[in-house]
Structure formats: C-alpha cells, structure tokens
XYZ file of C-alpha atoms in Angstrom:
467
model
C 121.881 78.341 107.681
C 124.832 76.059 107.392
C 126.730 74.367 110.285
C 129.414 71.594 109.977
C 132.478 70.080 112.064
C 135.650 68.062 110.866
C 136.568 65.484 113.531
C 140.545 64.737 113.086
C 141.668 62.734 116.062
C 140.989 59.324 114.640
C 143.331 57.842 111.637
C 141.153 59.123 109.135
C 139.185 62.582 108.808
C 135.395 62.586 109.157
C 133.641 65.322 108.443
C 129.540 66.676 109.144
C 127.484 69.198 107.836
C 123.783 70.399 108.034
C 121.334 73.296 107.565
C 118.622 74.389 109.858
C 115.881 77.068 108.603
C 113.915 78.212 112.283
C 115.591 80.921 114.145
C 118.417 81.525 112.070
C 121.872 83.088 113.197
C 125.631 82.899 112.874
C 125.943 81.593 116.951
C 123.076 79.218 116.381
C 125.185 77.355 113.618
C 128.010 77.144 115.902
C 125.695 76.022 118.819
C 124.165 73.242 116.305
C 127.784 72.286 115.057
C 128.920 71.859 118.724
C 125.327 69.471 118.973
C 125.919 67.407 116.763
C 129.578 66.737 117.809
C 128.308 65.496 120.732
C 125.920 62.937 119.826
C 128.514 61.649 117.007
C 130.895 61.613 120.277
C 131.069 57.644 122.431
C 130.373 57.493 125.452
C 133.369 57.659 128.499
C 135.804 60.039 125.861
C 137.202 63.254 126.610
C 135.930 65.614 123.555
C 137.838 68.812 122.599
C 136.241 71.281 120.214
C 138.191 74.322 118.633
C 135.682 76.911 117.303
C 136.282 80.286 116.075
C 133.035 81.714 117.855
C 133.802 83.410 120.974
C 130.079 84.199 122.154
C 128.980 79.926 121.637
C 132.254 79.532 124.408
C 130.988 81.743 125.994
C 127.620 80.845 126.264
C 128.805 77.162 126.702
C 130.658 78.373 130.026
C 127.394 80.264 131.153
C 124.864 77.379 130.465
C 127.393 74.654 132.431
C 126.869 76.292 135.470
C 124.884 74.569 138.126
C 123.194 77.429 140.195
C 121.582 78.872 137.158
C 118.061 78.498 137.413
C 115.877 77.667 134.834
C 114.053 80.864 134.475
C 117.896 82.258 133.333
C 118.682 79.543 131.175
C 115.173 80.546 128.832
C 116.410 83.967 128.916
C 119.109 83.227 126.813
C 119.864 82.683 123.099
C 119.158 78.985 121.924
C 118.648 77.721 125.419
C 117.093 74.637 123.954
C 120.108 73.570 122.382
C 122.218 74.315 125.317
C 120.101 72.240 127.825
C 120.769 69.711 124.972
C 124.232 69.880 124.886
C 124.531 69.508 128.387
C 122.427 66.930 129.140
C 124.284 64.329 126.454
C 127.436 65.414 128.345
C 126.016 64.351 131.448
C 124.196 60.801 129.965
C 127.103 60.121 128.213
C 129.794 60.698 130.728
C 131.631 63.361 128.574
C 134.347 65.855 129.502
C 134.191 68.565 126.625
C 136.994 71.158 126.127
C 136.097 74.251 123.859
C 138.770 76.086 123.054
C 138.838 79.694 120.905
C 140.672 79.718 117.084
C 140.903 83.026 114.903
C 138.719 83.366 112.212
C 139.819 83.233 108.685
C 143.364 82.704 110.107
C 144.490 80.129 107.587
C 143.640 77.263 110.176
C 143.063 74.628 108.055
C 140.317 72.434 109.680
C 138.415 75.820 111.045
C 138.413 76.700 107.154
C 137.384 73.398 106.000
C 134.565 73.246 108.438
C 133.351 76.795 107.472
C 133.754 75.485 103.250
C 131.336 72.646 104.910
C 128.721 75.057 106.254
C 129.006 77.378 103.491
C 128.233 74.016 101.331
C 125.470 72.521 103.481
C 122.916 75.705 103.380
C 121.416 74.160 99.899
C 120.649 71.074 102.085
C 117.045 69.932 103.599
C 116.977 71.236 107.326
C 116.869 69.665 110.151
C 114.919 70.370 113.417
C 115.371 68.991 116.677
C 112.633 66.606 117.770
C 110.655 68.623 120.588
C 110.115 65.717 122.987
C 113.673 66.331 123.434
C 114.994 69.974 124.095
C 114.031 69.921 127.576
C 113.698 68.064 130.611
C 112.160 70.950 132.538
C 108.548 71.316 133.997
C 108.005 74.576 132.168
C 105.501 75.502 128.752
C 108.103 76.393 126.026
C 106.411 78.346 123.233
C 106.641 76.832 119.853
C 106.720 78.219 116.225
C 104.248 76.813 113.979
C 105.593 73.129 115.000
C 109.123 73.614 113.606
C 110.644 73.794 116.901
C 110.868 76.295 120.220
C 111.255 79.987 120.077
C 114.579 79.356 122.732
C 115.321 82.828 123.308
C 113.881 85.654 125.465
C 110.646 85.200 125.024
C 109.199 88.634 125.741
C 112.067 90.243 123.875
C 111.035 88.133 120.595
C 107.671 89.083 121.167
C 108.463 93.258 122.160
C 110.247 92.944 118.242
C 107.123 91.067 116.723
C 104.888 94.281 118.179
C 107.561 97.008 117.263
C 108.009 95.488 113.433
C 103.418 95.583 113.549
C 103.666 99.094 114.326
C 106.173 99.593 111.884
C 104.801 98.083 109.160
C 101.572 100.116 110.129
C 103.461 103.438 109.950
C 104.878 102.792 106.667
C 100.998 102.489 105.548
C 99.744 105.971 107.052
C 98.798 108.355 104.684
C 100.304 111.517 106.527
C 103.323 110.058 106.091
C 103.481 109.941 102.251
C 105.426 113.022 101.856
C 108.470 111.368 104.360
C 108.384 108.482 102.287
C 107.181 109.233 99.086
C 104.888 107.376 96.984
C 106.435 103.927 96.719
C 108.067 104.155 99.669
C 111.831 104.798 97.934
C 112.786 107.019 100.764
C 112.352 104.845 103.845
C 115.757 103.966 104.375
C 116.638 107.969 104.300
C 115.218 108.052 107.737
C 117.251 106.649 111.056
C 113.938 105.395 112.814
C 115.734 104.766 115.562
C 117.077 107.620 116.611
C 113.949 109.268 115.155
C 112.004 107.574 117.933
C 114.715 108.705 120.746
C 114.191 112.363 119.335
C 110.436 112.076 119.864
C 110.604 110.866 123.494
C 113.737 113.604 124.141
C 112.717 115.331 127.262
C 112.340 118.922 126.900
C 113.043 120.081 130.350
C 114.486 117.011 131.814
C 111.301 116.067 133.697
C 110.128 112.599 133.048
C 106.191 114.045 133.273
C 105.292 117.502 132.579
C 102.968 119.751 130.915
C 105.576 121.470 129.092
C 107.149 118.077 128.051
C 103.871 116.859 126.985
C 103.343 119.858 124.616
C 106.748 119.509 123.303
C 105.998 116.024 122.687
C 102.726 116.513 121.479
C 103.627 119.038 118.816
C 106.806 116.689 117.377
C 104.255 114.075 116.885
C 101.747 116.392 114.956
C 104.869 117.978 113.087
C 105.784 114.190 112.105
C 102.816 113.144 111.360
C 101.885 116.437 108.919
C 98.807 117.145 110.676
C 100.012 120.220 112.619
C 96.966 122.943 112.333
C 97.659 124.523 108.770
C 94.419 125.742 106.819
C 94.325 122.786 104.684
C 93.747 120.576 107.976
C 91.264 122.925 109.246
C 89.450 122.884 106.186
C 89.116 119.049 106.621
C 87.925 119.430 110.239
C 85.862 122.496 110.531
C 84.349 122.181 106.150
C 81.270 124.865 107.627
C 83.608 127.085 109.252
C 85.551 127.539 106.118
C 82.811 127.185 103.550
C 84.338 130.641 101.220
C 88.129 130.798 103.019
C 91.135 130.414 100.402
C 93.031 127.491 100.294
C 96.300 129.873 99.405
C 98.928 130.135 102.515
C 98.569 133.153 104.265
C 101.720 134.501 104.286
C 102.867 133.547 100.242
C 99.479 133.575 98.260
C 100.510 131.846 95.017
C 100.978 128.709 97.115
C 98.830 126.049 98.426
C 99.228 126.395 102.305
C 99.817 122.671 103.689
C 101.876 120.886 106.114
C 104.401 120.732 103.393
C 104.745 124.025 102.668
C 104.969 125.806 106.159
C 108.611 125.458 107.006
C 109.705 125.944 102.733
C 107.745 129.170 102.550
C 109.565 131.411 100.197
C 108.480 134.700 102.467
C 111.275 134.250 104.991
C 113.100 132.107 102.562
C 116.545 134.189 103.271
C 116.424 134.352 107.285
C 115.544 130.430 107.372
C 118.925 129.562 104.886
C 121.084 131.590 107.341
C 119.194 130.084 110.480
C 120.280 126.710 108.927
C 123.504 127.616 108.078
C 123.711 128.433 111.856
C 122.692 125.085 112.992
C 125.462 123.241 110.892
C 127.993 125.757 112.577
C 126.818 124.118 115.767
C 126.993 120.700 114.406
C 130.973 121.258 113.065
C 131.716 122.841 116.197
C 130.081 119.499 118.288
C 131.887 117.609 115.750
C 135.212 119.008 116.318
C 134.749 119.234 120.372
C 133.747 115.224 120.756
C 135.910 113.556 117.801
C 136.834 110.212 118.308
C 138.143 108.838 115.267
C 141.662 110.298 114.638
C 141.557 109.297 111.135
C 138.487 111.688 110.266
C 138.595 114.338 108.379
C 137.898 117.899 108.751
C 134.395 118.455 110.354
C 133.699 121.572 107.871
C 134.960 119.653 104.706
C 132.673 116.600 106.296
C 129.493 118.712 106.533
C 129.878 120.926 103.721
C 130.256 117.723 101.307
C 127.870 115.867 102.972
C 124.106 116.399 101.385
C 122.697 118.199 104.500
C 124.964 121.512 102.725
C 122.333 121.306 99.653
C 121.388 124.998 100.346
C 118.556 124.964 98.033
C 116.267 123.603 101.544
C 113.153 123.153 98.572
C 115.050 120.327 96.743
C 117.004 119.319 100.351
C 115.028 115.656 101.226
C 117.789 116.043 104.242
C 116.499 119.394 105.435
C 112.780 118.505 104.712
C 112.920 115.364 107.283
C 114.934 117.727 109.974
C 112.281 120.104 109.180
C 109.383 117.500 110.257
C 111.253 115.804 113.425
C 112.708 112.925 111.936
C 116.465 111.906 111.476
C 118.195 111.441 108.350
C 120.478 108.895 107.859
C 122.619 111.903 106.042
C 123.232 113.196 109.795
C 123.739 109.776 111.485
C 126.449 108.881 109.233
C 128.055 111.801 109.251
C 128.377 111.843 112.839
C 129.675 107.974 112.734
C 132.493 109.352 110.862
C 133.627 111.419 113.914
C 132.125 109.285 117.354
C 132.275 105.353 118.381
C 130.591 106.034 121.566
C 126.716 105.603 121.053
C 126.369 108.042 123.768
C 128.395 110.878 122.788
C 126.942 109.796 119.210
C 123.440 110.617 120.881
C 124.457 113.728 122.733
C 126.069 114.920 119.747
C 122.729 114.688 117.513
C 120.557 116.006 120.074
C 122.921 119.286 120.734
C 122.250 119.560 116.810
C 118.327 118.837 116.853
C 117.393 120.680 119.843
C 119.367 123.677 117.688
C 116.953 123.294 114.623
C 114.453 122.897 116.891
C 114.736 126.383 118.375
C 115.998 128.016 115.299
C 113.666 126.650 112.794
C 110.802 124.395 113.277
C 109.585 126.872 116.346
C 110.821 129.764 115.333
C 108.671 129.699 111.817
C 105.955 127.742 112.835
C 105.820 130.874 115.107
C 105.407 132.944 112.530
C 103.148 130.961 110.484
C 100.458 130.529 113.651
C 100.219 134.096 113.970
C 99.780 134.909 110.915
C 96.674 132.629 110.663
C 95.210 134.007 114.191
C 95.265 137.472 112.506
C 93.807 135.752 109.951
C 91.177 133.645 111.809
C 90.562 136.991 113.945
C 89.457 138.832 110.380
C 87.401 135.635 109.866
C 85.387 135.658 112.871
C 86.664 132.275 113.725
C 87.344 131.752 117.313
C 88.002 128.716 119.401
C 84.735 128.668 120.556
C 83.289 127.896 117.097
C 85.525 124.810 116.508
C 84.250 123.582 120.366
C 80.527 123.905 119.380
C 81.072 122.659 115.818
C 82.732 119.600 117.608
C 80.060 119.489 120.214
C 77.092 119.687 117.294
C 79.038 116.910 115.510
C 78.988 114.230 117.678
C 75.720 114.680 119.139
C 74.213 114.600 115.207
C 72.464 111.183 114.805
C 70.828 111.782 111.747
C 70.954 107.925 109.197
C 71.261 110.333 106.258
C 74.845 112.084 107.702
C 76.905 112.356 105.556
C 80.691 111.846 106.512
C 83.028 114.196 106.882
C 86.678 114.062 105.226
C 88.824 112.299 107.005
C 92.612 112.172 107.360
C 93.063 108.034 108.421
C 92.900 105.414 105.389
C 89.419 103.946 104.792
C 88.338 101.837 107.564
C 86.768 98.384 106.495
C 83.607 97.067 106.406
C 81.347 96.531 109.118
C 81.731 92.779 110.704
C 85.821 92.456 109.456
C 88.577 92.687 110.424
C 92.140 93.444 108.888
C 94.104 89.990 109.122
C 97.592 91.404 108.831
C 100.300 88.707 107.821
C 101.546 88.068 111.274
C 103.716 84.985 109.532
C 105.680 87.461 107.791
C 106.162 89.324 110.847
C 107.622 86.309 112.782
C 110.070 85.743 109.881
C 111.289 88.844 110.214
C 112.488 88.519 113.440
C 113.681 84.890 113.390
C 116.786 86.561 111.643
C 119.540 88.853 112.837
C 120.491 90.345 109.723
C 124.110 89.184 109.803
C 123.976 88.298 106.062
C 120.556 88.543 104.768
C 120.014 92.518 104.051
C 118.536 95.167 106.097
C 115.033 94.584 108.125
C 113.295 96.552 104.859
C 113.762 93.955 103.067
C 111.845 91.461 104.938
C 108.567 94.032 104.074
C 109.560 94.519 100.528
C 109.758 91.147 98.982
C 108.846 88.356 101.767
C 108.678 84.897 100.238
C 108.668 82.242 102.922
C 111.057 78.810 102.857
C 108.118 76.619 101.273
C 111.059 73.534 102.083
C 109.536 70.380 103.789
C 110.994 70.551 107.468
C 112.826 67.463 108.826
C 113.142 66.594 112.252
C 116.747 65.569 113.801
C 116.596 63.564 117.039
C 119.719 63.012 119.357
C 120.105 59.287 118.295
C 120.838 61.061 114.546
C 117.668 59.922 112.900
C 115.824 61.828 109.940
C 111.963 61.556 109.899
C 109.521 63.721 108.317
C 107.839 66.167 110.513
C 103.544 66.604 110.533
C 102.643 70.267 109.988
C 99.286 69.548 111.435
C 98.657 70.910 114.616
C-alpha cells in the first residue's frame, strides 16, 4: 500500500512517497499521506492539503473535535494515526486546511501524487513507532509488533471468528456436494444472504417452536443430513442390518440426501412447481424495479442459468433445493433493485415460494413414503430411543465405533492448531484491489518483507520481531 504527497507552495516542487504493509486500505494511504505532510510541515505555518478522499476529510473533521471521548475515537478507522495527526498540529502550532479534489479529474498534482503511490508500493514499509500513536491511558491491542490494530476492536475480532467458522465450513464433509470436491463451486453460493435465509423467521416471532423447527430443518437440509435411509443406516447399522439402500420411491437409485428433491418419480410436477416459482420471481421483479435501464424481467430470468430446466444438471436449482443462495439469483436481482432492502424482500418472496412449493412439498412426500416403509419394517421411534439409550450406556474397551458423519477427530492429547495468522491477514484488508475474501484461503503467502519503523521526527530504524 502506497501513499505519497507533492508539496508545491515553495519555489521548487518536493515530492514524498511511502508504503505501509499492516492494516492495509485505500483511506489508510490517504490518512498516512496527510501524516507525513505534517511532520515534513515547520512549525507556526498555515498547511493546506487538497485530497481526493472524501471519507479521510471526513474523518479528519470527526477526529478534531474536542468532546469526543476517547472510547469514540478507538472506535474508528485508523484512530492511531488520527490522534497522531492531531497532536503534531497541536505541538507544532499548525492550522491545517483539507480541502476535497475529484478523482482522476486531470488535476495535475492529485495525479502526480497518485503516479507516486502507485510507484512507492514496491518500497520497504514503514510503521509508526508505538511509543508514539497515543498519549492516552488506555491498552491498545497490537499485531504481532508491527503496530496497533486502530480500528473497532470487537468488530476486527467478530470478522477474525466469522472467517474461523468459515474456513471450518468449507472443511465439513456434508458439505461436499455444495461445493464439490476441490471446492470449485464456492463462489456459486451468496453466503451472505445464505446465512439471512437461515435465520428468516418463519412466523415473524423472534422465539418459537414453529420457528425453531423451521430453522432446524433448513440447517439439516443444508447440511445433507436430513433423515434419508442412507443417514439412518449410519445411525441405527442394527436396525437396518438386511434394509435396501435403494430410495423408496425410485428403486434403481441410491436414496441419499442428494437424491431426495431430483427424484425422477415426480420428476414432471416438481419442473412445473419450479417453473411456478420463477413466475413469482418475474412478477417481484417487474413490481419492485429500480433500474430503468433493465431489461425485461422474463428475458432476464429465462436467459439467466436458473431457466436450465433439466433441475439434474441445474447446480442453480440444486443449491435452492438445499437452502442456500446462488449467486445466479443475487445477480439477477441486482440487475433490477439498488435498495438492499427491497433486494432482500425481493429474494425472500422468491425463497419462501420454493420453500413451500418444493423443498416441503417433496420432502413431504419422500417422509411418508419411508414411514410406510419403516411401518412394514417394524421400525418405530421407540427402537431408535432404546438403541440410543443402549449406546451410550455401552462401556465395553473392545466397542467398536460406529460410522460417523464428522471428519476424523485427532488424537488423544492434541489439538488442531489452525493458522490463526492467516486468518488475521485476511481481515487486515478490505478487498478494494486485492481479489475476493476466497482468495485469502486459496493461496495465502504472507509479506516475508523486514518491517521498518517510521517515527514522527522521520527516522528509519529496524524494528525487533521479538516479543
């Protein structure tokens, strides 16, 4: 990350530039650019800064204030910086002037100064010296001693847990047919609004039985561990010692979580159930449209690749059909909506549709079918409680396990030591021009550059990675 000024009030023009590697972002340039100008600044001078970045002004005008408290300022973005900036101001008797410039205008200096940042990224970084971000009283967290985390602190930890869950997700077994087997279809999936779909109320309610079954059954349907005789096989192995592994309703096939909803014996009624639900989505389409510029909803949805009407050979369909969102659908609906909350009502009109019309309406179908079938067994809930009951009471050294559905767990006395590093890389960035967050789990390799430290009397010294 690249960050340069061009000074041009003396006879000649002197320029700066320099790279920092913690925390990375566009603003944080411009906040490190405005830094620097400061301490090159004398003292008793009257400084005026032009800047095309509207949010750094901004923030500038926020941070200057004196009745914000403390606790406020370490809420925001690059707070050590700011307290910085604002103390030079104040030791050095400055009055600073920031004033807002237009991007990419053809302003010459603003251009030169973003050909200096541009230039400067192949540079070593610099990092501030930490005996001097701060004057206040408070613990500021660090980051592996190349300077403070200054920024919300329990927001930059919330995104640390949520990428440690991801990244665990994206390893769960069940999960392999969503993904497939090197994970080439993650990015088909809006996880997002995949999560907001999962904790969609049912009824409204914010705690209900109801809810909680709805809920319940979403997660099992995601997860491909809804109660199909493969699964029971794995759970209740003595129940089902001579049972067929065949689905009950379509012999020939092999009845699994992945075959339920595709079964070919209501093959027919399920294509015109989901030709149905995309009537519903044109029609939401059409009623909410935003974007005059867009095109016919029908010619948008029948082109896009939720139309594949073969649903077996549909990936679209298949992660609708297991209660996640396709990125297919999210798109399609950006085409139409700005609003991110007519965008949500919009796909939730659509899901709670296939919801009704097809995930319920043939899982339905499919349970009965194996009651009947359970009922001709003998099989009764009852058995499954007392097999359950028998299991965990049996102590015997020589048990031997039964299947399970999780990964292998590790050996006794160890522990998994995930690569929490990686994790905090990930989220020292915000994407502006480094790829999607995927990449980050793909292909991590970390800046292996020795860090410099920068202190406000414009110094360079080496800095100790001990400690």
């Amino acid at each position: 990350m690249g960050a340069a000024w061009v000074e041009v009030s003396s006879s000649g023009i002197d320029t700066f530039q320099c790279s920092t590697a913690h925390l990375p972002s566009s603003t944080k340039a411009e906040v490190l650019a405005i830094l620097t100008a400061i301490i090159a600044s004398p003292t008793h001078c009257h400084v005026t800064i032009h800047t095309d970045s509207k949010n750094a002004i901004d923030s500038f005008n926020k941070t200057g204030r004196t009745n914000l408290s403390q606790r406020r300022i370490m809420k925001l973005n690059n707070f050590s910086l700011w307290i910085l900036i604002h103390r030079l101001i104040k030791t050095k008797s400055l009055r600073v002037d920031i004033f807002k410039v237009k991007a990419h205008s053809g302003h010459l200096h603003n251009d030169q100064a973003d050909r200096l940042a541009k230039d400067a990224c192949s540079n070593s970084p610099i990092f501030l010296a930490t005996s001097h971000y701060s004057q206040a009283p408070v613990m500021v967290p660090t980051l592996a001693n190349y300077g403070p985390i200054d920024k919300n602190i329990r927001k930059y930890l919330r995104h640390i847990t949520n990428l440690h869950t991801f990244e665990k997700l994206l390893r769960t077994k069940a999960l392999s047919h969503l993904f497939g087997p090197s994970l080439d279809q993650v990015d088909q999936i809006n996880w997002e609004l995949t999560k907001d779909w999962i904790a969609q109320s049912c009824d409204g309610s914010v705690c209900s039985a109801a809810n909680d079954r709805h809920t319940g059954f979403k997660i099992k349907n995601l997860g491909h561990i809804l109660p199909t005789v493969d699964i029971q096989r794995l759970y209740y192995p003595k129940l089902y010692l001579d049972t067929t592994s065949n689905c009950i309703l379509y012999n020939s096939t092999t009845a699994s979580n992945t075959h339920w909803g595709l079964c070919h014996q209501h093959q027919m009624d399920r294509l015109a159930d989901y030709k149905d639900c995309l009537s519903v989505l044109i029609r939401a389409l059409e009623h909410h449209k935003e974007i005059a510029t867009a095109p016919s909803a029908d010619i948008a949805v029948s082109s896009s690749p939720l139309s594949c009407f073969d649903l077996e050979h549909n990936s679209s369909f298949y992660i609708l059909l297991h209660n996640a969102v396709p990125i297919s659908l999210s798109d399609l609906i950006a085409r139409f909506i700005r609003s991110r909350k007519v965008k949500s009502l919009v796909t939730n009109t659509f899901l709670s549709v296939f919801m009704d019309t097809i995930i319920r309406k043939y899982w339905r179908k499919y349970a009965l079918a194996y009651k009947q079938w359970e009922k001709s067994l003998h099989i009764t809930k009852r058995d499954k409680q007392l097999y359950r009951k028998r299991r965990n009471q049996d102590n015997e050294p020589n048990n031997t396990l039964e299947p399970s559905l999780s990964r292998p767990s590790l050996l006794p006395g160890t522990r998994r030591r995930d690569d929490i590093r990686r994790l905090v890389y990930a989220v020292g960035s915000n994407y502006l021009h480094s790829g999607s967050l995927l990449d980050y789990f793909v292909s991590f390799t970390p800046d292996m550059r020795e860090p410099l430290s920068f202190d406000i009397n414009g110094r360079y010294r080496e800095m100790d990675r001990s400690g």
